[in-house]
Coordinates of C-alpha atoms in Angstrom, one line a residue:
M5 CA -7.0 78.8 -32.4
K6 CA -6.0 77.3 -35.7
G7 CA -2.4 77.6 -35.0
F8 CA -2.9 76.1 -31.6
A9 CA -4.9 73.2 -33.2
R10 CA -2.1 72.4 -35.6
N11 CA 0.5 72.3 -32.7
G12 CA -1.8 70.0 -30.7
Q13 CA -2.2 67.6 -33.7
S14 CA 1.6 67.5 -34.2
Q15 CA 2.2 66.9 -30.5
G16 CA -0.4 64.1 -30.5
L17 CA 1.3 62.5 -33.4
K18 CA 4.6 62.5 -31.6
N19 CA 3.0 61.0 -28.5
R20 CA 1.4 58.2 -30.5
T21 CA 4.7 57.4 -32.2
L22 CA 6.5 57.3 -28.9
F23 CA 3.8 55.1 -27.4
I24 CA 4.1 52.6 -30.3
L25 CA 7.9 52.5 -30.0
V26 CA 7.7 51.8 -26.3
A27 CA 5.1 49.1 -26.8
I28 CA 7.2 47.4 -29.5
I29 CA 10.2 47.5 -27.1
L30 CA 8.2 46.0 -24.2
I31 CA 6.7 43.2 -26.3
S32 CA 10.1 42.3 -27.7
A33 CA 11.6 42.2 -24.2
W34 CA 8.6 40.1 -22.9
T35 CA 9.0 37.6 -25.7
L36 CA 12.8 37.3 -25.1
L37 CA 12.3 36.7 -21.4
T38 CA 9.5 34.1 -21.9
T39 CA 11.8 32.2 -24.3
M40 CA 14.6 32.2 -21.8
D41 CA 12.3 31.1 -19.0
L42 CA 11.0 28.2 -21.1
A43 CA 14.5 27.1 -22.1
S44 CA 15.5 27.3 -18.5
F45 CA 12.5 25.2 -17.4
Q46 CA 13.2 22.5 -20.0
L47 CA 16.8 22.3 -18.9
Y48 CA 15.9 22.3 -15.2
S49 CA 13.2 19.7 -15.4
G50 CA 15.3 17.3 -17.6
N51 CA 12.2 16.5 -19.6
S52 CA 11.1 17.6 -23.1
N53 CA 7.7 19.1 -23.8
D54 CA 6.8 15.8 -25.4
N55 CA 7.6 13.9 -22.3
N56 CA 5.7 16.3 -20.1
N57 CA 2.6 16.1 -22.2
N58 CA 2.6 12.3 -22.4
N59 CA 0.0 10.5 -20.2
V60 CA 1.6 9.0 -17.1
G61 CA 2.5 5.3 -17.3
Q62 CA 2.3 5.0 -21.1
H63 CA 4.3 1.9 -22.2
K64 CA 7.5 3.0 -23.9
D65 CA 10.8 1.5 -24.6
Q66 CA 13.3 2.4 -21.9
S67 CA 15.5 4.4 -24.4
T68 CA 12.8 6.8 -25.3
L69 CA 12.8 8.7 -22.0
P70 CA 15.8 10.3 -20.2
Q71 CA 16.5 8.4 -17.0
Q72 CA 16.9 10.2 -13.7
P73 CA 18.0 7.6 -11.2
L74 CA 17.0 8.4 -7.6
D75 CA 20.5 8.9 -6.2
T76 CA 22.1 11.3 -3.8
N77 CA 25.4 11.4 -5.7
T78 CA 23.8 13.0 -8.8
N79 CA 21.6 15.6 -7.0
N80 CA 18.8 14.2 -9.1
G81 CA 19.8 16.5 -12.0
T82 CA 19.1 19.7 -10.0
N83 CA 21.3 22.7 -9.2
P84 CA 24.5 21.4 -7.5
N85 CA 24.0 24.1 -4.9
Y86 CA 20.7 22.5 -3.8
S87 CA 20.7 21.5 -0.1
H88 CA 18.5 19.6 2.3
D89 CA 18.2 22.9 4.3
D90 CA 16.8 25.0 1.6
N91 CA 13.7 27.0 2.7
Y92 CA 10.5 26.4 0.7
D93 CA 7.6 28.8 0.2
S94 CA 4.2 27.3 0.7
Y95 CA 2.4 26.0 -2.4
D96 CA -0.1 28.5 -3.7
N97 CA -3.1 27.0 -5.4
N98 CA -4.3 30.4 -6.7
D99 CA -1.3 30.9 -9.0
N100 CA -2.6 29.6 -12.3
D101 CA -1.2 29.6 -15.8
N102 CA -3.2 30.1 -19.0
N103 CA -4.2 26.4 -19.0
G104 CA -5.7 26.6 -15.5
Q105 CA -2.8 24.6 -14.0
P106 CA -0.6 25.8 -11.1
L107 CA 2.5 27.7 -12.1
V108 CA 5.9 26.2 -11.3
S109 CA 7.1 27.7 -8.0
A110 CA 10.5 29.3 -8.1
T111 CA 11.4 27.4 -5.0
L112 CA 10.1 23.9 -6.1
K113 CA 12.9 21.4 -6.7
P114 CA 12.9 17.6 -7.3
P115 CA 13.2 15.5 -4.1
V116 CA 16.5 14.6 -2.6
S117 CA 17.4 10.9 -2.8
N118 CA 19.0 9.0 0.0
L119 CA 19.8 5.8 -2.0
D120 CA 23.2 4.3 -1.4
A121 CA 25.3 3.4 -4.5
N122 CA 26.7 0.4 -2.7
T123 CA 23.3 -1.1 -1.8
K124 CA 21.0 -3.2 -4.0
Y125 CA 17.3 -2.2 -3.7
L126 CA 14.0 -3.7 -4.5
S127 CA 10.6 -1.9 -4.6
F128 CA 7.3 -2.1 -6.3
L129 CA 4.0 -0.4 -7.1
P130 CA 1.2 -1.1 -4.6
F131 CA -2.0 -2.8 -5.7
G132 CA -5.6 -2.6 -4.6
G133 CA -6.9 -2.0 -1.0
L134 CA -5.4 -2.4 2.4
T135 CA -5.3 -6.2 2.6
N136 CA -4.1 -6.6 -0.9
Q137 CA -1.3 -4.2 -0.2
F138 CA -0.3 -6.3 2.7
I139 CA -0.2 -9.4 0.5
A140 CA 2.0 -7.5 -1.9
V141 CA 4.4 -6.5 0.9
Q142 CA 4.6 -10.1 2.0
S143 CA 5.5 -11.2 -1.5
A144 CA 8.0 -8.4 -2.1
A145 CA 9.7 -9.2 1.3
Y146 CA 10.2 -12.8 0.1
I147 CA 11.6 -11.8 -3.2
A148 CA 13.9 -9.2 -1.6
L149 CA 15.1 -11.9 0.8
K150 CA 15.9 -14.3 -2.0
L151 CA 17.6 -11.7 -4.1
N152 CA 19.6 -10.3 -1.1
R153 CA 18.2 -6.8 -1.8
T154 CA 17.1 -4.1 0.6
L155 CA 13.3 -3.7 0.5
I156 CA 11.8 -0.2 0.1
L157 CA 8.2 -0.3 1.1
P158 CA 5.6 2.0 -0.6
P159 CA 3.2 3.4 2.1
I160 CA -0.3 2.2 2.6
I161 CA -1.8 4.2 -0.1
S162 CA -5.3 5.6 -0.5
N163 CA -7.9 3.3 -1.9
S164 CA -11.6 3.4 -2.7
H165 CA -12.5 3.8 0.9
D166 CA -10.3 6.8 1.5
H167 CA -11.6 10.0 -0.3
K168 CA -8.8 12.2 1.2
N169 CA -6.2 10.5 -1.0
T170 CA -3.7 10.2 1.8
H171 CA -1.1 7.6 2.8
Q172 CA 0.5 6.3 6.0
Q173 CA 3.8 4.4 6.5
W174 CA 3.7 0.7 7.3
S175 CA 6.0 1.3 10.3
Q176 CA 3.1 3.2 11.9
Y177 CA 1.3 -0.2 12.3
M178 CA 3.7 -3.0 11.7
D179 CA 6.9 -3.8 13.6
L180 CA 9.4 -3.6 10.7
P181 CA 12.5 -3.8 13.0
K182 CA 11.1 -7.1 14.3
L183 CA 10.7 -8.3 10.7
T184 CA 14.4 -7.6 10.2
Q185 CA 15.3 -9.2 13.5
L186 CA 13.4 -12.4 12.6
T187 CA 14.4 -12.7 8.9
G188 CA 17.6 -10.6 8.3
L189 CA 15.8 -8.6 5.7
S190 CA 16.8 -4.9 5.5
V191 CA 13.7 -2.8 5.2
L192 CA 13.3 0.9 4.4
E193 CA 10.3 3.1 3.4
W194 CA 10.0 5.6 0.6
S195 CA 9.7 8.4 3.1
Q196 CA 13.2 7.6 4.2
V197 CA 14.9 7.3 0.9
R198 CA 12.9 10.1 -0.8
P199 CA 11.9 12.6 1.9
L200 CA 9.6 15.3 0.6
T201 CA 9.2 18.9 1.6
E202 CA 5.8 20.2 2.5
E203 CA 5.6 21.9 -0.9
Q204 CA 6.5 18.7 -2.8
R205 CA 3.9 16.7 -0.8
Q206 CA 1.3 19.3 -1.8
V207 CA 2.2 19.0 -5.4
G208 CA 1.9 15.2 -5.3
L209 CA -1.4 15.4 -3.5
D210 CA -2.8 18.0 -5.9
Q211 CA -1.9 15.8 -8.9
A212 CA -3.5 12.7 -7.3
L213 CA -6.7 14.6 -6.3
Q214 CA -7.0 16.1 -9.8
S215 CA -6.7 12.6 -11.3
T216 CA -9.6 11.3 -9.3
H217 CA -11.9 13.6 -11.1
L218 CA -10.9 12.5 -14.6
S219 CA -11.8 9.4 -16.5
G220 CA -9.5 6.8 -17.9
P221 CA -6.7 4.8 -16.4
Y222 CA -4.0 7.5 -16.8
H223 CA -4.2 11.3 -16.6
S224 CA -2.1 14.1 -18.0
E225 CA 0.6 15.4 -15.8
T226 CA 0.3 19.0 -14.6
E227 CA 3.1 21.3 -15.4
T228 CA 4.0 21.6 -11.7
W229 CA 4.1 17.9 -11.1
A230 CA 6.1 17.2 -14.3
S231 CA 8.7 19.7 -13.3
V232 CA 9.8 17.7 -10.4
A233 CA 8.8 14.1 -11.3
E234 CA 11.6 11.7 -12.0
N235 CA 11.7 8.6 -14.3
I236 CA 12.3 5.2 -12.8
T237 CA 12.6 2.0 -14.9
C238 CA 9.8 -0.4 -13.9
Q239 CA 9.8 -4.1 -14.8
I240 CA 6.5 -5.4 -16.1
V241 CA 5.1 -8.2 -13.9
Y242 CA 1.9 -10.1 -14.7
G243 CA 1.2 -7.7 -17.5
Y244 CA 0.8 -4.6 -15.3
G245 CA 2.4 -1.8 -17.1
N246 CA 1.4 -3.0 -20.6
P247 CA -1.0 -0.8 -22.5
D248 CA -3.7 -3.4 -22.2
L249 CA -3.3 -3.9 -18.4
D250 CA -2.6 -0.6 -16.7
I251 CA -1.5 -0.1 -13.2
N252 CA -4.4 0.6 -10.8
F253 CA -5.5 3.5 -8.6
S254 CA -3.3 2.6 -5.7
A255 CA -0.2 2.5 -7.9
Q256 CA -1.1 5.8 -9.6
N257 CA -1.6 7.5 -6.3
F258 CA 1.7 6.3 -4.9
M259 CA 3.4 7.4 -8.1
F260 CA 1.8 10.9 -7.9
H261 CA 2.4 11.3 -4.2
F262 CA 6.2 10.6 -4.4
L263 CA 6.7 12.4 -7.7
I264 CA 7.8 9.2 -9.6
R265 CA 7.2 8.5 -13.3
P266 CA 7.6 4.8 -14.1
V267 CA 9.0 3.9 -17.4
F268 CA 7.7 0.3 -18.1
V269 CA 10.0 -2.2 -19.8
P270 CA 9.6 -5.9 -20.4
P271 CA 11.2 -8.3 -17.9
V272 CA 14.8 -9.4 -18.6
A273 CA 15.1 -12.4 -20.8
A274 CA 15.5 -15.8 -19.3
R275 CA 19.0 -17.4 -19.3
P276 CA 19.5 -20.1 -22.0
D277 CA 19.9 -22.8 -19.3
A278 CA 17.1 -21.5 -17.1
P279 CA 14.4 -23.9 -16.0
V280 CA 11.1 -23.8 -18.0
Y281 CA 8.0 -23.1 -16.0
D282 CA 5.4 -23.4 -18.7
N283 CA 3.5 -26.2 -17.0
D284 CA 3.4 -24.4 -13.7
R285 CA 2.3 -21.3 -15.5
Q286 CA -0.6 -22.9 -17.2
R287 CA -1.7 -24.5 -13.9
L288 CA -1.5 -21.3 -11.9
V289 CA -2.5 -18.5 -14.3
H290 CA -6.1 -18.4 -15.4
D291 CA -6.5 -15.0 -17.1
N292 CA -4.5 -15.4 -20.3
Q293 CA -1.4 -13.3 -19.5
N294 CA 1.2 -12.8 -22.2
P295 CA 3.8 -15.6 -22.1
E296 CA 6.7 -13.2 -21.7
D297 CA 5.2 -11.6 -18.6
L298 CA 6.7 -12.7 -15.2
V299 CA 4.0 -14.4 -13.2
I300 CA 5.8 -17.1 -11.3
V301 CA 8.2 -16.1 -8.5
E302 CA 10.6 -19.0 -9.3
D303 CA 11.0 -17.6 -12.8
L304 CA 11.4 -14.1 -11.5
L305 CA 14.1 -15.1 -9.0
D306 CA 16.0 -17.0 -11.7
R307 CA 16.0 -14.1 -14.1
Y308 CA 17.0 -11.4 -11.6
S309 CA 19.5 -13.3 -9.5
D310 CA 22.4 -11.3 -10.9
Y311 CA 20.5 -8.3 -12.2
D312 CA 22.0 -4.8 -12.1
S313 CA 19.8 -2.0 -13.3
R314 CA 22.8 0.3 -14.0
T315 CA 24.8 0.8 -17.1
P316 CA 28.6 1.0 -16.8
E317 CA 28.3 4.7 -17.0
D318 CA 25.7 4.7 -14.1
R319 CA 28.0 2.6 -12.0
A320 CA 30.9 4.9 -12.7
A321 CA 28.8 7.8 -11.7
G322 CA 27.9 6.2 -8.4
K323 CA 24.2 5.6 -9.1
A324 CA 22.2 3.1 -7.1
D325 CA 20.9 -0.3 -8.3
M326 CA 17.1 -0.5 -8.1
L327 CA 15.0 -3.4 -9.2
F328 CA 11.5 -1.8 -9.4
L329 CA 8.5 -4.1 -10.2
S330 CA 5.1 -3.0 -11.6
H331 CA 3.5 -5.0 -8.7
T332 CA 3.9 -8.1 -6.5
F333 CA 0.4 -8.8 -5.5
K334 CA -0.4 -11.5 -8.1
I335 CA 3.0 -13.1 -8.4
K336 CA 2.3 -16.9 -8.2
T337 CA 4.4 -19.6 -6.5
I338 CA 4.5 -23.2 -7.3
D339 CA 3.4 -24.0 -3.7
R340 CA 0.4 -21.6 -4.0
G341 CA 1.9 -18.9 -1.8
G342 CA 2.7 -20.9 1.3
V343 CA 6.3 -19.9 1.1
Y344 CA 5.5 -16.2 1.2
W345 CA 3.7 -16.7 4.5
K346 CA 6.2 -19.1 6.0
E347 CA 9.3 -16.9 5.3
A348 CA 7.9 -13.4 5.3
G349 CA 4.3 -12.8 6.2
K350 CA 4.4 -14.9 9.4
N351 CA 7.2 -12.6 10.6
M352 CA 5.3 -9.3 10.1
H353 CA 3.9 -8.4 13.5
F354 CA 1.9 -5.5 14.7
E355 CA 3.6 -2.5 16.4
P356 CA 3.5 -3.0 20.2
K357 CA 1.6 0.3 20.6
I358 CA -1.2 -1.0 18.3
M359 CA -1.4 -4.1 20.5
E360 CA -1.5 -2.1 23.7
Y361 CA -4.3 0.0 22.2
A362 CA -6.2 -3.1 21.0
T363 CA -6.0 -4.8 24.4
L364 CA -7.1 -1.6 26.2
K365 CA -10.2 -1.3 24.1
I366 CA -11.1 -5.0 24.5
N367 CA -10.8 -4.8 28.3
E368 CA -13.0 -1.6 28.2
V369 CA -15.9 -3.2 26.3
V370 CA -16.1 -6.6 28.0
Q371 CA -15.2 -5.8 31.6
G372 CA -18.9 -5.5 32.5
D373 CA -19.7 -9.1 31.5
H374 CA -20.5 -11.6 34.2
N375 CA -18.0 -14.5 35.1
I376 CA -15.2 -13.2 32.9
E377 CA -11.7 -14.5 33.3
V378 CA -8.9 -12.1 33.8
L379 CA -5.3 -13.2 33.1
P380 CA -1.9 -11.5 33.3
N381 CA -1.1 -9.7 30.0
N382 CA 2.0 -11.6 29.2
D383 CA 1.3 -12.2 25.5
P384 CA 4.7 -12.7 23.8
E385 CA 3.4 -10.8 20.7
E386 CA 2.8 -7.7 22.9
V387 CA 6.3 -7.5 24.4
E388 CA 7.7 -4.2 23.4
L389 CA 11.2 -4.0 21.9
T390 CA 13.8 -1.6 23.2
E391 CA 13.8 1.9 21.9
E392 CA 16.9 1.1 19.8
E393 CA 15.1 -1.8 18.2
H394 CA 12.0 -0.1 16.7
Q395 CA 10.6 3.3 16.0
N396 CA 7.7 4.7 17.9
P397 CA 4.6 5.0 15.7
V398 CA 3.2 8.4 15.0
S399 CA -0.3 9.6 14.5
E400 CA -1.5 11.1 11.3
D401 CA -0.6 14.7 12.4
G402 CA 3.0 13.5 13.1
T403 CA 2.8 13.3 16.9
L404 CA 4.3 10.3 18.7
V405 CA 1.8 7.8 20.1
T406 CA 3.4 7.5 23.6
D407 CA 0.5 7.9 25.9
I408 CA -0.9 4.4 25.4
Q409 CA 0.3 2.0 28.1
A410 CA -0.2 -1.8 27.9
P411 CA -2.8 -3.1 30.4
T412 CA -1.3 -5.4 33.1
T413 CA -4.2 -7.8 32.6
R414 CA -6.2 -9.1 29.6
I415 CA -9.7 -10.7 29.3
P416 CA -9.9 -13.8 27.1
H417 CA -12.4 -13.3 24.4
I418 CA -13.7 -14.4 21.0
A419 CA -13.4 -12.0 18.1
V420 CA -16.0 -12.0 15.3
H421 CA -15.2 -10.4 12.0
L422 CA -18.6 -9.4 10.6
R423 CA -17.9 -8.3 7.0
R424 CA -21.1 -6.6 5.9
G425 CA -20.3 -3.3 4.1
D426 CA -19.6 -3.6 0.4
I427 CA -18.7 -7.3 0.4
W428 CA -22.0 -8.1 -1.5
T429 CA -20.8 -6.0 -4.5
K430 CA -17.5 -7.9 -4.6
C431 CA -19.3 -11.2 -4.4
R432 CA -21.6 -10.2 -7.2
G433 CA -18.6 -9.3 -9.3
A434 CA -17.0 -12.7 -8.6
N435 CA -20.2 -14.4 -9.6
R436 CA -20.8 -15.7 -6.0
A437 CA -24.2 -15.9 -4.5
V438 CA -24.7 -12.9 -2.3
E439 CA -26.2 -15.1 0.5
N440 CA -22.9 -16.9 0.8
C441 CA -21.1 -13.6 1.4
V442 CA -23.6 -11.8 3.8
L443 CA -24.5 -14.7 6.1
P444 CA -27.4 -14.5 8.6
F445 CA -26.5 -13.8 12.2
E446 CA -27.5 -17.4 13.1
K447 CA -24.6 -18.8 11.3
Y448 CA -22.2 -16.6 13.2
S449 CA -23.9 -17.4 16.5
D450 CA -23.5 -21.1 15.8
A451 CA -19.8 -20.6 15.1
V452 CA -19.4 -18.6 18.3
E453 CA -20.8 -21.6 20.3
R454 CA -18.4 -24.0 18.6
A455 CA -15.6 -21.5 19.3
R456 CA -16.5 -21.4 23.0
E457 CA -16.6 -25.2 23.2
Y458 CA -13.1 -25.3 21.5
A459 CA -11.8 -22.7 23.9
A460 CA -12.9 -24.7 26.9
K461 CA -11.7 -28.1 25.7
S462 CA -8.5 -27.2 23.9
L463 CA -7.4 -23.9 25.5
G464 CA -8.6 -24.4 29.1
L465 CA -10.5 -21.2 29.1
V466 CA -14.0 -20.6 30.6
S467 CA -16.7 -21.9 28.4
H468 CA -18.6 -18.7 28.0
L469 CA -16.1 -16.3 26.6
P470 CA -17.2 -12.7 25.8
V471 CA -17.5 -11.8 22.2
V472 CA -16.2 -8.6 20.5
V473 CA -17.3 -7.8 17.0
A474 CA -15.2 -5.9 14.4
T475 CA -17.4 -4.9 11.6
D476 CA -17.7 -2.4 8.7
S477 CA -21.5 -2.5 8.9
T478 CA -23.3 0.8 9.3
S479 CA -26.7 -0.9 9.8
E480 CA -28.6 0.0 13.0
E481 CA -30.4 -3.4 12.5
D482 CA -27.0 -5.2 12.7
F483 CA -26.0 -3.1 15.7
A484 CA -29.3 -4.1 17.5
K485 CA -28.7 -7.7 16.7
I486 CA -25.2 -7.6 18.1
Q487 CA -26.5 -6.1 21.3
E488 CA -29.4 -8.6 21.5
L489 CA -26.8 -11.5 21.3
G490 CA -24.9 -9.9 24.2
W491 CA -21.8 -9.3 22.0
H492 CA -19.8 -6.1 22.0
R493 CA -19.2 -3.9 18.9
L494 CA -15.9 -2.0 18.5
D495 CA -16.9 1.6 17.7
H496 CA -13.9 3.4 16.4
S497 CA -15.7 6.6 15.8
K498 CA -16.4 6.8 19.6
Y499 CA -12.8 5.9 20.5
G500 CA -11.3 8.5 18.1
T501 CA -9.1 5.7 16.5
T502 CA -8.7 7.6 13.3
E503 CA -7.6 10.8 15.1
I504 CA -5.0 8.7 17.0
W505 CA -3.8 6.3 14.3
G506 CA -4.7 7.9 11.0
T507 CA -7.0 7.0 8.1
F508 CA -6.1 3.3 8.1
G509 CA -6.0 3.0 11.9
P510 CA -9.5 1.5 12.5
A511 CA -8.8 -1.3 10.0
M512 CA -5.4 -2.0 11.4
V513 CA -6.6 -2.1 15.0
D514 CA -9.4 -4.5 13.9
A515 CA -6.8 -6.7 12.1
A516 CA -4.7 -6.8 15.3
I517 CA -7.7 -7.7 17.4
L518 CA -8.7 -10.5 15.0
A519 CA -5.2 -11.9 15.0
H520 CA -4.7 -11.8 18.8
A521 CA -8.1 -12.9 20.0
D522 CA -8.2 -16.3 21.9
V523 CA -10.5 -17.6 19.1
L524 CA -11.4 -16.1 15.8
V525 CA -14.8 -16.4 14.0
G526 CA -14.2 -14.9 10.5
S527 CA -16.0 -14.2 7.3
G528 CA -14.9 -16.8 4.8
V529 CA -15.1 -14.4 1.8
S530 CA -12.9 -11.8 3.5
T531 CA -9.2 -11.7 2.8
M532 CA -8.7 -9.8 6.0
S533 CA -10.3 -12.7 7.9
R534 CA -8.2 -15.3 6.1
I535 CA -5.0 -13.5 7.0
A536 CA -6.1 -13.2 10.6
G537 CA -6.7 -17.0 10.6
M538 CA -3.2 -17.6 9.3
R539 CA -1.8 -15.4 12.1
Q540 CA -3.9 -17.2 14.7
K541 CA -2.4 -20.5 13.5
G542 CA 1.1 -19.3 12.9
W543 CA 1.5 -17.3 16.1
Y544 CA -0.6 -19.2 18.6
N545 CA -1.5 -22.6 17.0
H546 CA -5.1 -21.7 17.5
E547 CA -7.9 -22.9 15.2
S548 CA -10.3 -20.4 13.6
F549 CA -14.0 -20.8 12.6
F550 CA -15.5 -19.6 9.3
P551 CA -19.3 -20.0 9.2
S552 CA -20.9 -21.0 5.9
L553 CA -24.4 -21.8 4.6
E554 CA -23.1 -25.4 4.4
D555 CA -21.3 -25.7 7.7
G556 CA -23.0 -28.8 9.1
P557 CA -20.6 -31.3 10.7
K558 CA -20.6 -33.7 7.8
M559 CA -19.9 -30.9 5.3
V560 CA -17.1 -29.5 7.4
R561 CA -15.4 -32.8 7.6
R562 CA -15.8 -33.3 3.8
R563 CA -14.3 -29.8 3.0
R564 CA -11.4 -30.4 5.3
M565 CA -10.5 -33.7 3.8
M566 CA -10.8 -32.3 0.2
M567 CA -8.4 -29.4 1.3
K568 CA -5.9 -31.9 2.8
R569 CA -5.8 -34.1 -0.3
R570 CA -5.3 -31.1 -2.6
L571 CA -2.6 -29.6 -0.5
E572 CA -0.7 -32.8 0.1
T573 CA 0.1 -33.0 -3.5
E574 CA 1.4 -29.5 -3.7
V575 CA 2.7 -28.3 -0.4
E576 CA 5.2 -29.7 2.2
R577 CA 3.4 -31.3 5.1
D578 CA 4.7 -28.7 7.5
D579 CA 2.8 -26.0 5.6
L580 CA -0.5 -27.7 5.6
D581 CA -2.0 -26.4 8.8
D582 CA -1.7 -22.8 7.7
E583 CA -4.4 -23.4 5.1
I584 CA -6.4 -26.4 6.3
L585 CA -7.9 -24.7 9.3
M586 CA -9.0 -21.8 7.2
I587 CA -11.9 -24.0 6.0
F588 CA -13.7 -24.7 9.3

């Protein structure tokens, strides 16, 4: 027994020694492999650890971050064997590293770029909600026209009303080929120049969704997002991009969705012989922007007239020339923005399929009214272009919207925009009296009667036109009042408009209905209503009615005369009507 015990102890000692040696070897091998993987990741991503850990959008000098221009000729810094046809595994949210962040997938690569080295591009970060994003598109289209650059449109990006953090393409709702046809402006979308795989889209969405749950204007990049995000030089406009005036949630979500990391730089210096716009700047800018920030479009066009974003090395390497602006929403013009509308916004029409859908819904809701007038549906704004001239819109799930046929007849009507939802909070923030924003129904009813009189006398339509109401109200009391007045509410939840046209579909269909009604009664504090009024005047030469607490005949005349006098000193006479009839 003793001898056996001694042999067992000796054997145990040998086993323990062997186990320790094996453990040492395994630990050494694991450490070596980890070091190699980390080095490979750093080389592959093109970013140092410092850059990956920096908060997105932090204001740095352009030279502090390695630039990765979005260009097909460089493969975006990825493996030269990378191809459009690579297969991608689905993104697995359950694979987490030690920090609780998703691990970098072995199949995940930076997006392919379809930019052309021989084309000059212009793009921008979106700003605010849906209507503000349209205004930004309008301004950017004008700038691109004047600089002879191809415009790349960010999509309509998620806003405070969209909790799914999604986006849709502008071409789903607006007739971009018609814009090109009318203006000569070449227009692309980011989904065309930077197509994403399903895995890449999921990475962008995950980053955006994570950021909505964190405080502060910027949020740390996840390791997965940082591994495929690419830097793009972004010119500071109106202060957006400076540390004290950060980009907003729409810009951040676009950046996250498309795996773009903007590197903000000050605008290029003015030429020594350039015009000085100090007086115009002081007149137009009311929030103490830094003097060096571009805020007036005339100044911007002068500075960037011969701008090339590329270094000589970039040009030799065949990289694309991209002028990327931190936003275009608040860029001022000496004529107070009339030129944006006249040369760009007026030429941005709705997709014919949207118009077909809108006309169909109008006919459905008003066809039961007595003594309605039915006319042939020969509206020039609803004439569909040939298949070669525009793309068919798609629904949110990617299916073509081809089952909507334009009605052969249309029923003349008045459209009322009843803005009731969160407008009172915005009025309160702007120090306006809430009662001037949420008007009583009597004011809208009075405006409808004036609209009917105008339709009969000026448009030759029957005097008692039916009324359809586009509203964001959820109040049963409001719905009951609409019914009591004999008006018709557009109920997109009943129609399934979101399922057909996507998250922004109901708002876009409403915008089309307001713009193409025979007469518009709008909400004076709503930007959506004001743009609809401009479309009514610019497309049909129709007047619009905006009720107010002070909308008696004498007050209306006084306000119109004040508007005329102000505009006559600043805008060409041909542009006056676009703004005068907004105050009615």
